[in-house]
Coordinates of C-alpha atoms in Angstrom, one line a residue:
D1 CA 8.4 17.0 -0.8
V2 CA 7.9 15.2 2.9
I3 CA 4.3 15.5 2.5
K4 CA 3.9 14.4 -1.0
S5 CA 6.1 11.1 -0.4
A6 CA 3.9 10.5 3.0
G7 CA 0.8 10.8 0.6
Y8 CA 2.4 8.4 -2.3
L9 CA 3.6 5.8 0.7
S10 CA 0.2 5.6 2.5
T11 CA -1.8 5.3 -0.4
V12 CA 0.0 2.3 -1.6
A13 CA 0.2 0.7 1.9
T14 CA -3.5 1.2 2.3
G15 CA -4.1 -0.7 -1.7
F16 CA -2.3 -3.2 -0.1
G17 CA -3.8 -3.9 3.1
F18 CA -1.0 -2.8 5.2
G19 CA -0.8 -0.7 8.3
A20 CA 1.3 1.8 9.7
D21 CA 4.0 -0.6 10.7
E22 CA 4.7 -1.4 7.3
F23 CA 5.3 1.8 5.7
S24 CA 9.0 1.4 6.2
R25 CA 8.6 -1.7 4.3
V26 CA 6.6 0.3 1.5
A27 CA 9.2 3.6 1.5
D28 CA 12.3 0.6 0.9
V29 CA 10.9 -1.1 -1.8
M30 CA 9.5 1.6 -3.8
T31 CA 12.7 3.6 -3.4
Y32 CA 14.5 0.6 -4.6
V33 CA 12.5 0.0 -7.6
N34 CA 12.8 3.5 -8.2
N35 CA 16.8 3.7 -8.1
E36 CA 16.7 0.4 -10.4
T37 CA 14.5 1.8 -13.4
Q38 CA 13.0 4.4 -15.2
T39 CA 10.4 5.4 -13.0
T40 CA 9.3 8.1 -10.3
L41 CA 7.9 7.4 -6.5
S42 CA 4.9 9.3 -7.8
A43 CA 4.5 7.3 -11.1
T44 CA 5.4 4.0 -8.9
S45 CA 2.5 4.7 -6.2
A46 CA -0.1 5.5 -9.0
A47 CA 0.9 2.0 -10.9
L48 CA 0.8 0.0 -7.5
A49 CA -2.5 1.7 -6.2
E50 CA -4.1 0.8 -9.4
V51 CA -3.1 -2.9 -9.1
G52 CA -2.9 -3.2 -5.0
P53 CA -6.3 -4.2 -4.6
Y54 CA -6.4 -7.2 -6.7
A55 CA -2.9 -8.0 -5.5
R56 CA -4.4 -8.2 -1.8
I57 CA -7.2 -10.3 -2.6
A58 CA -5.2 -12.5 -4.7
G59 CA -2.2 -13.1 -2.2
L60 CA 0.7 -11.2 -4.3
E61 CA 3.8 -10.4 -3.1
F62 CA 4.5 -6.8 -2.8
E63 CA 7.7 -6.8 -4.1
N64 CA 6.7 -8.9 -6.7
M65 CA 4.3 -6.3 -8.0
A66 CA 6.3 -3.7 -7.5
A67 CA 9.4 -5.0 -9.2
A68 CA 6.8 -5.8 -12.2
V69 CA 5.7 -2.0 -12.1
G70 CA 9.5 -1.4 -12.5
V71 CA 9.7 -3.3 -15.6
L72 CA 6.7 -2.0 -17.1
S73 CA 8.2 1.9 -16.6
N74 CA 11.4 0.4 -18.5
A75 CA 8.8 -0.1 -21.6
G76 CA 7.2 2.9 -21.2
F77 CA 4.1 1.9 -19.4
Q78 CA 4.1 4.8 -16.4
G79 CA 2.1 5.4 -13.6
K80 CA -1.6 4.5 -13.6
Q81 CA -0.8 2.7 -17.2
G82 CA 1.9 0.0 -16.0
G83 CA -0.8 -0.7 -13.0
T84 CA -3.8 -1.7 -15.2
A85 CA -0.9 -3.4 -17.7
L86 CA -0.1 -5.3 -15.0
R87 CA -3.8 -5.8 -13.2
N88 CA -5.1 -6.9 -16.5
M89 CA -2.2 -9.3 -17.2
L90 CA -3.2 -11.0 -13.8
L91 CA -7.0 -11.0 -14.0
S92 CA -6.5 -12.7 -17.8
F93 CA -5.0 -15.8 -16.2
T94 CA -7.2 -16.1 -13.1
K95 CA -10.3 -14.6 -14.4
M96 CA -10.6 -16.3 -17.6
S97 CA -13.9 -16.4 -20.0
K98 CA -15.6 -19.3 -21.3
P99 CA -14.0 -18.5 -24.8
A100 CA -10.5 -18.1 -23.4
R101 CA -10.6 -21.3 -21.6
D102 CA -11.5 -22.9 -24.8
E103 CA -8.7 -21.7 -26.6
L104 CA -6.3 -23.1 -23.9
K105 CA -7.5 -26.2 -24.1
K106 CA -6.6 -26.5 -27.9
L107 CA -3.5 -25.4 -26.6
G108 CA -3.0 -28.4 -24.4
L109 CA -3.7 -26.3 -21.4
S110 CA -5.6 -25.5 -18.6
Q111 CA -6.5 -22.0 -16.6
K112 CA -5.1 -23.9 -13.2
D113 CA -2.1 -23.9 -15.1
F114 CA -1.5 -20.4 -15.2
V115 CA -3.5 -19.8 -11.8
K116 CA -0.9 -21.8 -9.8
L117 CA 2.3 -19.5 -11.4
I118 CA 0.1 -16.7 -10.8
D119 CA 0.0 -17.6 -7.0
D120 CA 3.6 -18.1 -7.2
G121 CA 4.4 -15.0 -8.2
D122 CA 5.4 -15.8 -11.5
L123 CA 3.7 -14.0 -14.2
Q124 CA 6.8 -14.1 -16.6
G125 CA 6.7 -18.1 -16.5
A126 CA 2.8 -17.9 -17.3
L127 CA 3.4 -15.7 -20.5
I128 CA 6.6 -17.5 -21.5
K129 CA 4.2 -20.9 -21.2
L130 CA 1.7 -19.8 -23.2
D131 CA 4.3 -18.4 -26.0
K132 CA 5.5 -22.1 -26.3
A133 CA 2.1 -23.5 -26.0
I134 CA 1.3 -21.0 -29.3
E135 CA 5.0 -22.1 -30.8
S136 CA 4.0 -25.6 -30.6
K137 CA 1.2 -25.6 -32.4
G138 CA 2.9 -24.1 -35.2
L139 CA 0.0 -20.8 -35.8
G140 CA 0.0 -18.8 -38.2
A141 CA 0.2 -14.9 -37.4
G142 CA -4.1 -14.9 -38.0
E143 CA -4.8 -18.2 -35.5
R144 CA -2.1 -16.4 -33.0
F145 CA -3.9 -13.1 -32.7
K146 CA -7.4 -14.6 -32.5
V147 CA -6.0 -16.7 -29.1
M148 CA -4.1 -13.9 -27.9
N149 CA -7.1 -11.7 -28.2
T150 CA -9.4 -14.3 -26.8
I151 CA -7.4 -15.0 -23.9
F152 CA -6.3 -11.3 -23.2
Q153 CA -9.7 -9.6 -24.0
R154 CA -10.2 -8.2 -20.7
F155 CA -6.8 -6.7 -21.3
T156 CA -7.8 -5.3 -24.7
S157 CA -11.2 -4.4 -24.0
A158 CA -9.8 -1.8 -21.4
K159 CA -9.5 1.8 -22.2
G160 CA -6.5 2.8 -24.3
M161 CA -5.1 -0.8 -24.5
S162 CA -4.7 -2.6 -27.7
L163 CA -3.4 -5.8 -28.0
Q164 CA -0.5 -4.5 -29.8
L165 CA -0.2 -2.1 -26.5
A166 CA -0.8 -5.5 -24.7
T167 CA 1.6 -7.6 -26.7
K168 CA 4.1 -4.9 -26.2
A169 CA 3.7 -4.8 -21.9
M170 CA 3.9 -8.9 -22.1
D171 CA 6.8 -8.9 -23.7
A172 CA 8.1 -6.6 -21.6
I173 CA 7.4 -8.7 -18.6
K174 CA 8.7 -12.1 -20.5
E175 CA 12.1 -10.2 -21.6
S176 CA 13.3 -8.6 -18.3
K177 CA 15.1 -9.6 -15.1
W178 CA 12.0 -9.2 -13.0
D179 CA 13.1 -12.0 -10.9
E180 CA 16.3 -10.4 -10.2
L181 CA 14.4 -6.9 -9.5
T182 CA 12.2 -8.9 -7.2
A183 CA 15.4 -10.7 -5.3
G184 CA 16.6 -7.1 -5.0
A185 CA 13.3 -5.5 -3.5
R186 CA 12.9 -8.7 -1.1
T187 CA 16.4 -7.1 0.6
S188 CA 16.0 -3.4 0.2
K189 CA 15.7 -2.7 4.1
G190 CA 17.5 0.4 4.9
S191 CA 17.2 1.8 1.0
A192 CA 14.9 4.7 1.8
E193 CA 17.2 6.0 5.0
K194 CA 20.2 5.8 2.7
V195 CA 19.0 8.0 0.2
A196 CA 17.3 10.2 2.7
K197 CA 20.8 10.3 4.1
R198 CA 22.6 11.1 0.9
K199 CA 20.2 13.8 0.0
L200 CA 21.2 15.2 3.3
D201 CA 24.9 15.2 2.8
S202 CA 24.3 17.0 -0.8
D203 CA 25.3 20.8 -0.9
A204 CA 21.3 21.2 -1.3
G205 CA 21.2 19.2 2.0
R206 CA 23.5 20.5 4.1
F207 CA 22.3 24.5 3.3
D208 CA 18.6 23.3 4.3
I209 CA 20.6 22.1 7.8
A210 CA 22.6 25.2 8.0
K211 CA 19.5 27.0 7.6
A212 CA 17.5 25.3 10.1
K213 CA 20.4 25.8 12.5
F214 CA 20.6 29.3 11.7
E215 CA 16.7 30.0 12.3
A216 CA 17.1 27.9 15.8
M217 CA 19.9 30.3 16.7
Q218 CA 17.9 33.4 16.3
V219 CA 15.0 32.4 18.3
K220 CA 17.5 31.4 21.0
L221 CA 19.4 34.6 20.6
G222 CA 15.9 36.5 20.9
Q223 CA 14.7 34.5 24.0
R224 CA 18.5 35.5 25.8
I225 CA 18.4 39.2 24.7
L226 CA 15.0 40.4 24.6
P227 CA 14.7 40.5 28.4
A228 CA 17.6 42.7 28.9
L229 CA 15.7 44.7 26.0
L230 CA 12.7 44.9 27.3
P231 CA 13.6 47.8 30.5
I232 CA 15.6 49.8 28.0
G233 CA 12.8 49.7 25.3
E234 CA 10.2 50.7 27.9
G235 CA 12.4 53.5 29.2
L236 CA 12.5 55.0 25.9
V237 CA 8.6 54.6 25.5
E238 CA 8.1 56.8 28.5
S239 CA 10.5 59.2 27.5
L240 CA 8.8 60.0 24.2
E241 CA 5.6 60.1 25.9
K242 CA 6.9 62.9 28.2
L243 CA 8.6 64.9 25.7
S244 CA 5.0 64.9 23.6
Q245 CA 3.3 66.1 26.5

């Protein structure tokens, strides 16, 4: 388990461009998110590994991305799928096609409006801003579908991602307390150590510690008794050899 956990941390840290000195930060944030949402260390690692390289290039905050992964996991987007959904939402706003920019222009918006929000770590605000613009135009279901499909074409063209799934992921971000989760992640220092201590304080943890102490005691006893037993053993061997002759 320790080796696996270290592997998960290393994968995430590498994706975000962190050195070994940031491992404790990564461990604390991931532990906090795991405790506050419906995810696991391996699933969080897979999601963050997927979005990490893009987030690093875009200069997005690790805690903010980890919180988003937790929010998406609560909506059923676990592991790599959650990371893919998050990355494609971000890319849909920051790497827009010309048809997507034209749709925004019709709504009285521009790509710059959204790039600024993404740079500030406010994907939630970007999605809400787009929703309000669409609602203000009174678009019907068909027109709304066309707009969303054009803007989020990068998202919906991804393997296994339909507009329905894209909408579900976006709704999860819009309706969540992402800002609160991000704030918690920013103040999560020491979370990993606390969880480790709780595990050691559990019955299983105490058993492991007792087992380790017992094994250490066996080694020490062996080191003390063996020198005294060696002459006796050697004497017995010599006696048996004489009898055999």
